[in-house]
Amino acid sequence: EAKLKPTKSVYFVGFAAEEPGLIGSKHFALALRGKEGQQLPEACSAPAPTSSFLQKQRTSADKHQAIVMDEVGWVSPKLRRRTVNLESKDWTHEVMDHLAESNLFHNGQELYVVHNNAPFGSDHMSFLDNGMKGVLVINGDDEAYPNYHKSTDTIENVNVEYAANITRMVFGGAVRAAGLQVPAHVA
């Protein structure tokens, strides 16, 4: 047993109502910021911080980061390599660096990572619009996906190996972003 603890809370959240206006992610981001009367459910609320005075000076936007996955299973035949796009503003480089480093560690050269710094339209925007670092992880060449929003968008279109590469990258990136605290008796 590793006995490692994250230094930050980690939420695994599924959002609904992306297409009609990012409704689910917008309310979650506002709740993280404590805006407009939004609150997280009690079960999702992190314990009060026990950190230094420097940590307490950080704003709620500084405390939260988001890794959003959308369309992460289809491999474009137009691309020579299995490619994943990290879509976000350049000022979120800390989160993208965690993902890129995790990808190299877990996948080697199997998954090629690119960056688009003109984000739009997915749940990461709710975080970015609230001053929080948010990164969308999406298929390379996602706009060419022929089954987008169609009844033919089925599990048969998912490349399991590609999806596993992305999962390893994202999980490792989330662990890095959460930080790890090693208990004194283990260190």
mmCIF file of C-alpha atoms in Angstrom:
data_model
loop_
_atom_site.group_PDB
_atom_site.id
_atom_site.type_symbol
_atom_site.label_atom_id
_atom_site.label_comp_id
_atom_site.label_asym_id
_atom_site.label_seq_id
_atom_site.Cartn_x
_atom_site.Cartn_y
_atom_site.Cartn_z
ATOM 1 C CA GLU A 1 0.000 0.000 0.000
ATOM 2 C CA ALA A 2 1.522 3.320 -1.103
ATOM 3 C CA LYS A 3 0.000 5.454 1.695
ATOM 4 C CA LEU A 4 0.149 8.560 -0.480
ATOM 5 C CA LYS A 5 -2.419 11.335 -0.074
ATOM 6 C CA PRO A 6 -3.242 14.078 -2.552
ATOM 7 C CA THR A 7 -2.627 17.589 -1.228
ATOM 8 C CA LYS A 8 -5.663 18.859 -3.176
ATOM 9 C CA SER A 9 -9.176 17.483 -3.527
ATOM 10 C CA VAL A 10 -9.987 15.596 -6.727
ATOM 11 C CA TYR A 11 -13.505 15.498 -8.195
ATOM 12 C CA PHE A 12 -14.588 13.077 -10.925
ATOM 13 C CA VAL A 13 -17.653 14.724 -12.438
ATOM 14 C CA GLY A 14 -19.883 13.932 -15.394
ATOM 15 C CA PHE A 15 -21.631 16.970 -16.859
ATOM 16 C CA ALA A 16 -24.948 17.121 -18.642
ATOM 17 C CA ALA A 17 -26.356 19.772 -20.960
ATOM 18 C CA GLU A 18 -23.122 20.764 -22.686
ATOM 19 C CA GLU A 19 -24.712 21.421 -26.055
ATOM 20 C CA PRO A 20 -27.534 23.716 -24.882
ATOM 21 C CA GLY A 21 -25.078 26.000 -23.090
ATOM 22 C CA LEU A 22 -22.597 24.240 -20.793
ATOM 23 C CA ILE A 23 -25.266 24.183 -18.097
ATOM 24 C CA GLY A 24 -23.820 21.445 -15.855
ATOM 25 C CA SER A 25 -20.196 22.599 -15.982
ATOM 26 C CA LYS A 26 -21.193 26.248 -15.602
ATOM 27 C CA HIS A 27 -23.046 25.535 -12.352
ATOM 28 C CA PHE A 28 -20.186 23.388 -11.045
ATOM 29 C CA ALA A 29 -17.571 26.050 -11.823
ATOM 30 C CA LEU A 30 -19.714 28.738 -10.191
ATOM 31 C CA ALA A 31 -20.115 26.524 -7.106
ATOM 32 C CA LEU A 32 -16.341 26.083 -6.885
ATOM 33 C CA ARG A 33 -16.000 29.864 -6.977
ATOM 34 C CA GLY A 34 -18.877 30.328 -4.531
ATOM 35 C CA LYS A 35 -20.648 32.616 -6.988
ATOM 36 C CA GLU A 36 -24.299 33.374 -7.619
ATOM 37 C CA GLY A 37 -25.494 31.326 -4.657
ATOM 38 C CA GLN A 38 -24.185 28.078 -6.131
ATOM 39 C CA GLN A 39 -22.854 25.509 -3.666
ATOM 40 C CA LEU A 40 -21.357 22.067 -4.031
ATOM 41 C CA PRO A 41 -23.311 19.240 -2.402
ATOM 42 C CA GLU A 42 -22.052 18.584 1.149
ATOM 43 C CA ALA A 43 -20.565 15.221 0.109
ATOM 44 C CA CYS A 44 -18.404 17.023 -2.467
ATOM 45 C CA SER A 45 -17.164 19.789 -0.190
ATOM 46 C CA ALA A 46 -13.502 19.579 0.688
ATOM 47 C CA PRO A 47 -12.447 19.783 4.335
ATOM 48 C CA ALA A 48 -11.239 23.152 5.586
ATOM 49 C CA PRO A 49 -7.641 23.784 4.543
ATOM 50 C CA THR A 50 -4.903 23.317 7.101
ATOM 51 C CA SER A 51 -2.246 24.976 4.999
ATOM 52 C CA SER A 52 0.057 27.917 5.512
ATOM 53 C CA PHE A 53 -0.953 31.556 5.354
ATOM 54 C CA LEU A 54 0.441 31.659 1.796
ATOM 55 C CA GLN A 55 -2.031 28.994 0.707
ATOM 56 C CA LYS A 56 -4.901 30.902 2.328
ATOM 57 C CA GLN A 57 -4.091 33.987 0.237
ATOM 58 C CA ARG A 58 -4.856 32.131 -2.992
ATOM 59 C CA THR A 59 -8.184 32.894 -4.623
ATOM 60 C CA SER A 60 -10.707 30.149 -5.286
ATOM 61 C CA ALA A 61 -9.779 30.371 -8.976
ATOM 62 C CA ASP A 62 -6.155 29.585 -8.098
ATOM 63 C CA LYS A 63 -7.179 26.551 -6.070
ATOM 64 C CA HIS A 64 -9.101 24.753 -8.804
ATOM 65 C CA GLN A 65 -8.020 23.155 -12.076
ATOM 66 C CA ALA A 66 -10.058 21.104 -14.518
ATOM 67 C CA ILE A 67 -9.183 18.340 -16.951
ATOM 68 C CA VAL A 68 -12.176 17.773 -19.221
ATOM 69 C CA MET A 69 -12.452 14.776 -21.545
ATOM 70 C CA ASP A 70 -14.711 14.907 -24.603
ATOM 71 C CA GLU A 71 -14.488 12.741 -27.735
ATOM 72 C CA VAL A 72 -11.529 10.627 -26.646
ATOM 73 C CA GLY A 73 -11.854 7.334 -28.475
ATOM 74 C CA TRP A 74 -11.755 7.808 -32.238
ATOM 75 C CA VAL A 75 -8.485 7.799 -34.186
ATOM 76 C CA SER A 76 -8.525 9.932 -37.320
ATOM 77 C CA PRO A 77 -7.310 8.078 -40.402
ATOM 78 C CA LYS A 78 -6.011 11.430 -41.713
ATOM 79 C CA LEU A 79 -3.298 11.646 -39.043
ATOM 80 C CA ARG A 80 -0.094 9.619 -39.270
ATOM 81 C CA ARG A 81 0.122 9.194 -35.498
ATOM 82 C CA ARG A 82 -2.420 8.648 -32.758
ATOM 83 C CA THR A 83 -2.928 12.236 -31.674
ATOM 84 C CA VAL A 84 -4.634 13.909 -28.749
ATOM 85 C CA ASN A 85 -5.295 17.639 -28.548
ATOM 86 C CA LEU A 86 -4.961 19.653 -25.330
ATOM 87 C CA GLU A 87 -7.235 22.606 -25.983
ATOM 88 C CA SER A 88 -6.900 25.611 -23.693
ATOM 89 C CA LYS A 89 -5.385 29.041 -23.199
ATOM 90 C CA ASP A 90 -1.611 29.186 -22.882
ATOM 91 C CA TRP A 91 -1.890 30.436 -19.272
ATOM 92 C CA THR A 92 -3.073 26.942 -18.275
ATOM 93 C CA HIS A 93 0.342 25.496 -19.173
ATOM 94 C CA GLU A 94 0.792 24.028 -15.677
ATOM 95 C CA VAL A 95 -2.095 21.591 -16.232
ATOM 96 C CA MET A 96 -1.047 20.846 -19.812
ATOM 97 C CA ASP A 97 2.523 20.188 -18.625
ATOM 98 C CA HIS A 98 1.205 17.665 -16.078
ATOM 99 C CA LEU A 99 -0.678 15.891 -18.863
ATOM 100 C CA ALA A 100 2.246 15.948 -21.308
ATOM 101 C CA GLU A 101 4.706 14.647 -18.682
ATOM 102 C CA SER A 102 2.272 11.917 -17.676
ATOM 103 C CA ASN A 103 1.830 10.954 -21.321
ATOM 104 C CA LEU A 104 5.578 10.553 -21.850
ATOM 105 C CA PHE A 105 5.944 8.535 -18.659
ATOM 106 C CA HIS A 106 2.974 6.207 -19.253
ATOM 107 C CA ASN A 107 2.783 6.022 -23.057
ATOM 108 C CA GLY A 108 6.239 6.865 -24.381
ATOM 109 C CA GLN A 109 5.868 7.739 -28.056
ATOM 110 C CA GLU A 110 2.545 5.886 -28.560
ATOM 111 C CA LEU A 111 0.417 9.027 -28.200
ATOM 112 C CA TYR A 112 1.303 12.337 -29.845
ATOM 113 C CA VAL A 113 0.162 15.448 -27.955
ATOM 114 C CA VAL A 114 -0.697 18.734 -29.685
ATOM 115 C CA HIS A 115 -2.029 22.013 -28.273
ATOM 116 C CA ASN A 116 -4.735 24.342 -29.569
ATOM 117 C CA ASN A 117 -4.734 27.712 -27.786
ATOM 118 C CA ALA A 118 -8.095 28.841 -29.197
ATOM 119 C CA PRO A 119 -10.526 26.997 -26.912
ATOM 120 C CA PHE A 120 -14.258 26.993 -27.528
ATOM 121 C CA GLY A 121 -17.508 25.160 -27.002
ATOM 122 C CA SER A 122 -16.855 22.421 -24.448
ATOM 123 C CA ASP A 123 -17.074 22.167 -20.671
ATOM 124 C CA HIS A 124 -13.545 23.490 -20.092
ATOM 125 C CA MET A 125 -14.862 26.912 -21.101
ATOM 126 C CA SER A 126 -16.903 27.135 -17.881
ATOM 127 C CA PHE A 127 -13.668 26.953 -15.901
ATOM 128 C CA LEU A 128 -11.689 29.281 -18.167
ATOM 129 C CA ASP A 129 -14.510 31.839 -18.127
ATOM 130 C CA ASN A 130 -14.289 31.838 -14.317
ATOM 131 C CA GLY A 131 -10.523 32.355 -14.255
ATOM 132 C CA MET A 132 -9.736 28.713 -13.474
ATOM 133 C CA LYS A 133 -7.273 26.569 -15.381
ATOM 134 C CA GLY A 134 -9.259 24.209 -17.560
ATOM 135 C CA VAL A 135 -7.956 21.930 -20.324
ATOM 136 C CA LEU A 136 -9.985 19.946 -22.827
ATOM 137 C CA VAL A 137 -8.547 16.567 -23.822
ATOM 138 C CA ILE A 138 -10.030 15.671 -27.216
ATOM 139 C CA ASN A 139 -9.264 13.501 -30.250
ATOM 140 C CA GLY A 140 -6.772 14.855 -32.720
ATOM 141 C CA ASP A 141 -8.761 16.004 -35.785
ATOM 142 C CA ASP A 142 -12.002 15.852 -33.759
ATOM 143 C CA GLU A 143 -13.963 17.933 -36.255
ATOM 144 C CA ALA A 144 -13.521 15.184 -38.870
ATOM 145 C CA TYR A 145 -15.274 12.551 -36.742
ATOM 146 C CA PRO A 146 -17.988 11.257 -39.105
ATOM 147 C CA ASN A 147 -20.359 10.061 -36.351
ATOM 148 C CA TYR A 148 -20.487 13.251 -34.263
ATOM 149 C CA HIS A 149 -23.949 13.600 -32.691
ATOM 150 C CA LYS A 150 -25.367 10.751 -34.745
ATOM 151 C CA SER A 151 -26.950 7.428 -33.825
ATOM 152 C CA THR A 152 -23.875 5.817 -35.420
ATOM 153 C CA ASP A 153 -21.677 7.204 -32.607
ATOM 154 C CA THR A 154 -21.328 3.811 -30.921
ATOM 155 C CA ILE A 155 -18.731 1.897 -28.930
ATOM 156 C CA GLU A 156 -17.573 0.147 -32.104
ATOM 157 C CA ASN A 157 -15.954 3.446 -33.161
ATOM 158 C CA VAL A 158 -13.730 3.556 -30.066
ATOM 159 C CA ASN A 159 -10.129 2.441 -30.484
ATOM 160 C CA VAL A 160 -9.576 0.756 -27.112
ATOM 161 C CA GLU A 161 -5.786 1.067 -27.154
ATOM 162 C CA TYR A 162 -5.983 4.784 -28.004
ATOM 163 C CA ALA A 163 -8.597 5.377 -25.300
ATOM 164 C CA ALA A 164 -6.391 3.508 -22.791
ATOM 165 C CA ASN A 165 -3.426 5.743 -23.724
ATOM 166 C CA ILE A 166 -5.535 8.832 -23.098
ATOM 167 C CA THR A 167 -6.858 7.410 -19.823
ATOM 168 C CA ARG A 168 -3.321 6.769 -18.557
ATOM 169 C CA MET A 169 -2.269 10.285 -19.551
ATOM 170 C CA VAL A 170 -5.271 11.923 -17.873
ATOM 171 C CA PHE A 171 -5.115 9.874 -14.678
ATOM 172 C CA GLY A 172 -1.387 10.543 -14.294
ATOM 173 C CA GLY A 173 -1.943 14.228 -15.049
ATOM 174 C CA ALA A 174 -4.692 14.422 -12.421
ATOM 175 C CA VAL A 175 -2.445 12.763 -9.828
ATOM 176 C CA ARG A 176 0.324 15.258 -10.641
ATOM 177 C CA ALA A 177 -2.092 18.206 -10.450
ATOM 178 C CA ALA A 178 -3.463 16.965 -7.116
ATOM 179 C CA GLY A 179 0.021 16.754 -5.625
ATOM 180 C CA LEU A 180 1.079 13.983 -3.304
ATOM 181 C CA GLN A 181 1.840 14.104 0.372
ATOM 182 C CA VAL A 182 4.054 11.300 1.680
ATOM 183 C CA PRO A 183 3.445 10.500 5.376
ATOM 184 C CA ALA A 184 6.566 11.002 7.541
ATOM 185 C CA HIS A 185 6.710 7.308 8.517
ATOM 186 C CA VAL A 186 6.852 6.323 4.805
ATOM 187 C CA ALA A 187 9.365 8.919 3.575
#
